[in-house]
Coordinates of N, CA and C in Angstrom, one line a residue:
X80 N 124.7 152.5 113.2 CA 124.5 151.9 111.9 C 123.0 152.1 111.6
X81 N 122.9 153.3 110.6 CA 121.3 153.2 110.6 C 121.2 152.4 109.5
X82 N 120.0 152.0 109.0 CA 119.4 151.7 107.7 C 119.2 152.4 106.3
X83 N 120.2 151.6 105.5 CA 119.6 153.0 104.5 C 118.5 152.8 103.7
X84 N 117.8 154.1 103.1 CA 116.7 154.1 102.7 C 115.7 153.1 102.1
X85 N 116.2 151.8 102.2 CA 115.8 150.4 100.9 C 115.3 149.6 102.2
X86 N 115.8 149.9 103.6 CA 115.3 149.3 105.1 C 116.2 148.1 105.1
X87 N 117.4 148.1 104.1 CA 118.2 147.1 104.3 C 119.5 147.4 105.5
X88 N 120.0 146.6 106.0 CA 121.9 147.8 106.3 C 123.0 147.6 104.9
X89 N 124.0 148.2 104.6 CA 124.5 148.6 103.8 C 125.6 147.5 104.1
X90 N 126.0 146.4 105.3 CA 126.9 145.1 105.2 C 126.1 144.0 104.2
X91 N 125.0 144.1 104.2 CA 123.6 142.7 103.4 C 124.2 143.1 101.9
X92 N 124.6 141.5 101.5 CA 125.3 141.7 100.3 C 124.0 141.6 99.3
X93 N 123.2 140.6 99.5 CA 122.3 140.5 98.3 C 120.9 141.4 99.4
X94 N 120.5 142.8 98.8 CA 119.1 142.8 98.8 C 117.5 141.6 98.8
X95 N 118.1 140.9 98.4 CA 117.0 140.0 97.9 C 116.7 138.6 98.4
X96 N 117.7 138.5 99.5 CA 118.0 137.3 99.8 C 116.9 136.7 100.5
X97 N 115.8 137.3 100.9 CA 115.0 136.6 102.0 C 114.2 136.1 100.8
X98 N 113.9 136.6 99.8 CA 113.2 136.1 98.2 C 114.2 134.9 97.6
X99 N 115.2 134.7 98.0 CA 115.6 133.4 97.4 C 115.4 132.4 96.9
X100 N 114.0 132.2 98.3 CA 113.4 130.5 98.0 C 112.5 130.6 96.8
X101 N 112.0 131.9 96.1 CA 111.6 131.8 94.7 C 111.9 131.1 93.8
X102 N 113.7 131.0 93.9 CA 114.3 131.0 92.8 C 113.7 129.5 92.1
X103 N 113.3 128.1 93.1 CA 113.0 127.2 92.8 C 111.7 126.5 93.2
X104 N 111.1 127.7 93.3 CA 109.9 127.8 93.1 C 108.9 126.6 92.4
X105 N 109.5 126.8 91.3 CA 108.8 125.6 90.0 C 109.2 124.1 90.2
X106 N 110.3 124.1 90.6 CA 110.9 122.7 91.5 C 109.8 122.0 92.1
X107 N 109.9 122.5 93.3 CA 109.5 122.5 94.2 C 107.8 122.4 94.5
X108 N 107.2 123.0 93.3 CA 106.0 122.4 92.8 C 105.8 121.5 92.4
X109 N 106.5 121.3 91.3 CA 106.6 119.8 90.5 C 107.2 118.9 91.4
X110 N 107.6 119.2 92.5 CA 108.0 117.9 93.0 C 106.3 117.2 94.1
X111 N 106.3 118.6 94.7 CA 105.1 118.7 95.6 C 103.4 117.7 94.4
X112 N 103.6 118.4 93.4 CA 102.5 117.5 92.4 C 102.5 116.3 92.2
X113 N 104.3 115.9 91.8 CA 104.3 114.6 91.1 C 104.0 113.5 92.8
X114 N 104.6 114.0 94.3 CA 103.7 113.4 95.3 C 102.2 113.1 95.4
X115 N 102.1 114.2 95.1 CA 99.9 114.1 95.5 C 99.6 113.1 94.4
X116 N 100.0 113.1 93.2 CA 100.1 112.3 92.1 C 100.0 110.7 92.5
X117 N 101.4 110.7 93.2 CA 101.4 109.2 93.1 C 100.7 108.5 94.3
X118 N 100.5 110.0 95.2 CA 99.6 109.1 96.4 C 98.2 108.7 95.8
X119 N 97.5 109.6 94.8 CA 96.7 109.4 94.7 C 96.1 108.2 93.3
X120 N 97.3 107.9 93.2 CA 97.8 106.5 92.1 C 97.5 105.6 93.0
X121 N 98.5 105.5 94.4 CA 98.2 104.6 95.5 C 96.9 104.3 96.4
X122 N 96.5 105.2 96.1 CA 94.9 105.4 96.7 C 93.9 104.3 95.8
X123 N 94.0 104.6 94.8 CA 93.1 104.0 93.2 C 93.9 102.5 93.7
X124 N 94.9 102.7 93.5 CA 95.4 100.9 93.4 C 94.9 100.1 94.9
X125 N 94.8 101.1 96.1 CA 94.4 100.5 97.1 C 93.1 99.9 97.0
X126 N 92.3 101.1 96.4 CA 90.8 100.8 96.7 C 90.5 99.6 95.5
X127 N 90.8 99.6 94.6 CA 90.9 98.3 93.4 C 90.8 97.2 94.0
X128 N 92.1 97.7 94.7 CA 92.3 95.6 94.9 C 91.1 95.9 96.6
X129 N 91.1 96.2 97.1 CA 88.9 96.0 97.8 C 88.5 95.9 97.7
X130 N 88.4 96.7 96.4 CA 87.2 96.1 95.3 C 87.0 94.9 94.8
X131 N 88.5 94.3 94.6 CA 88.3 92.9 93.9 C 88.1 91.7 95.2
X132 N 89.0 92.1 96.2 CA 88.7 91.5 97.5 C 87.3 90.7 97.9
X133 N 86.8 92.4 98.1 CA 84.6 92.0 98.3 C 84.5 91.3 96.8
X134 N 85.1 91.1 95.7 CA 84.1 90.0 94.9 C 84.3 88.4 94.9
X135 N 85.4 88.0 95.8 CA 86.5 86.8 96.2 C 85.4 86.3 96.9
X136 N 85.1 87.5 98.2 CA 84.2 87.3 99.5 C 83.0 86.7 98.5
X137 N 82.4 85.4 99.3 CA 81.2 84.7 99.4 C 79.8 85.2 100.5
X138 N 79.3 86.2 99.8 CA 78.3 87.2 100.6 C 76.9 86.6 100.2
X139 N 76.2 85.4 101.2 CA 74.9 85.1 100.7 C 73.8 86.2 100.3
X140 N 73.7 87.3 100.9 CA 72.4 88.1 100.7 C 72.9 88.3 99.3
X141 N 74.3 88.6 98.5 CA 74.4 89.0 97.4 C 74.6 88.0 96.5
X142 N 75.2 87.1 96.8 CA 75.9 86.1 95.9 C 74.4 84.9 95.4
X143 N 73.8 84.7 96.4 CA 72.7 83.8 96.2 C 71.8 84.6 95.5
X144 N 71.0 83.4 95.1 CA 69.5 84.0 94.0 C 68.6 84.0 94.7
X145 N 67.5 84.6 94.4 CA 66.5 85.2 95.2 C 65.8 84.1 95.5
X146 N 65.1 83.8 96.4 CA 64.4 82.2 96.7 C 65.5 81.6 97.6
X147 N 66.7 81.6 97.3 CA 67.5 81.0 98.3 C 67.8 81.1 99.7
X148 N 67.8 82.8 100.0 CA 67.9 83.0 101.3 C 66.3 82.4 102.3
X149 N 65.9 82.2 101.9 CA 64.5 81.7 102.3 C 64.9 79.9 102.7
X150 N 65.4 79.0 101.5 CA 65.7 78.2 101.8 C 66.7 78.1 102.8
X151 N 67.6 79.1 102.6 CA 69.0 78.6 103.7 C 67.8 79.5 105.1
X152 N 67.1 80.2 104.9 CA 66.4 80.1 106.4 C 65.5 78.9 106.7
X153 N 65.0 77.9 106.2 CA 64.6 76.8 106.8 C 66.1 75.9 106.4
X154 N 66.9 75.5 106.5 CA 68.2 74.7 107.2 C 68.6 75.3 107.9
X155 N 68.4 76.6 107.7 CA 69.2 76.7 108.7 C 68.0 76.3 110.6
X156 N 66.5 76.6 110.5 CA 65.8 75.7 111.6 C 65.8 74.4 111.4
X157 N 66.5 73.4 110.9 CA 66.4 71.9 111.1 C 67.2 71.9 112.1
X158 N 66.9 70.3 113.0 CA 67.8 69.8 113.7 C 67.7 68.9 113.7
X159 N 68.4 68.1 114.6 CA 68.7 66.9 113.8 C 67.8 66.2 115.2
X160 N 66.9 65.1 114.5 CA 66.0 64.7 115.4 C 66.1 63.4 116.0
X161 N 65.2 63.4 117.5 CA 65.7 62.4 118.2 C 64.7 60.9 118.2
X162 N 64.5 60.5 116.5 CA 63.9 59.5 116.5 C 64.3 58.3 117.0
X163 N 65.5 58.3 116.8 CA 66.4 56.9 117.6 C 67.1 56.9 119.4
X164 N 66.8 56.5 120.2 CA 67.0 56.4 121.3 C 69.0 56.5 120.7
X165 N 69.7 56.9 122.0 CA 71.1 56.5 121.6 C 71.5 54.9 121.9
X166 N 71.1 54.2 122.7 CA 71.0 53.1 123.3 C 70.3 52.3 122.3
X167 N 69.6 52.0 121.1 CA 69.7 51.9 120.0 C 70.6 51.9 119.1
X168 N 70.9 53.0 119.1 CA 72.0 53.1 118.3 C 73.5 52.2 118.8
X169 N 73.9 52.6 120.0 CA 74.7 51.8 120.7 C 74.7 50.6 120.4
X170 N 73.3 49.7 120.0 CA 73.4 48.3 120.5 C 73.0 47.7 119.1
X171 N 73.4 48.8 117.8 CA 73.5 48.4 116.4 C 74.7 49.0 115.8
X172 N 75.8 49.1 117.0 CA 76.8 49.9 116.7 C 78.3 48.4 116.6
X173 N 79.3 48.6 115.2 CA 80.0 47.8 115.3 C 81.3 48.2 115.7
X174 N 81.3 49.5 116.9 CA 82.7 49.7 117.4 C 82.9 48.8 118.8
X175 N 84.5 49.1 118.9 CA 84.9 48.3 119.7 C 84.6 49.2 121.1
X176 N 84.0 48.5 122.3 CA 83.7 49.7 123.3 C 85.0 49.5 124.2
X177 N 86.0 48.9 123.9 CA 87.1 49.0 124.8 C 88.6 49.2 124.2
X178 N 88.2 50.1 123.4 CA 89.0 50.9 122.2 C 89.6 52.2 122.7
X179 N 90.9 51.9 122.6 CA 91.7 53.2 123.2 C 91.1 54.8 122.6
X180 N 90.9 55.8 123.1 CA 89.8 57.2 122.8 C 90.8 57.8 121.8
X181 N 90.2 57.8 120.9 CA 91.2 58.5 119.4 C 91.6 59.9 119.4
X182 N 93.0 59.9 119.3 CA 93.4 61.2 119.6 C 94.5 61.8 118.0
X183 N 93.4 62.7 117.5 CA 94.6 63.2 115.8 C 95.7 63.0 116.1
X184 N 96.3 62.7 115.5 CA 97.7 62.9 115.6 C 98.9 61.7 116.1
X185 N 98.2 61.7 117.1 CA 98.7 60.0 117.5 C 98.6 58.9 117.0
X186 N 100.1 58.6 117.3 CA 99.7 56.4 116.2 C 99.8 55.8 117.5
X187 N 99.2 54.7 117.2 CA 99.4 53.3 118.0 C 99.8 52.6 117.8

């Protein structure tokens, strides 16, 4: 069985057959497009809403006015000072000292 001249064999009913996937060609584009399409619809919608996310976010360097980070850096060095002995405190205190230890959640 040789080949005849066309490099086909003479059993191959269509010549053309290995070219078939042409036929939907344009399909097959448009389908391939209308994907990249919508991913990149999905992409925009993703990055939106992160966008709107970081503006929800409460970001001091950004959200505060200028002068403030300054202030919130001296509170933030305060502490809380030890002018009063606690034993002082203790012995101007109107709790009961033989008071069951409070626990959330629990009733008595």
């Amino acid at each position: 069985e040789d080949p005849v001249g066309n490099g086909h064999d003479e059993k191959e009913n269509n010549p053309f057959a290995e070219y078939m996937w042409m036929e939907n060609e344009e399909d097959f584009n448009r389908q391939v497009e209308e994907e990249l399409q919508e991913q990149e619809f999905l992409d925009r919608c993703f990055q939106e809403m992160l966008e709107e996310e970081d503006q929800d976010w409460f970001i001091p360097s950004r959200d505060l006015p200028q002068g403030m980070g300054q202030l919130q850096q001296q509170l933030n060095g305060l502490s809380v000072g030890d002018s009063h002995s606690s034993e002082d405190i203790l012995s101007k205190s109107n709790l009961n000292p033989d008071a069951k230890e409070f626990v959330p959640g629990v009733k008595y």
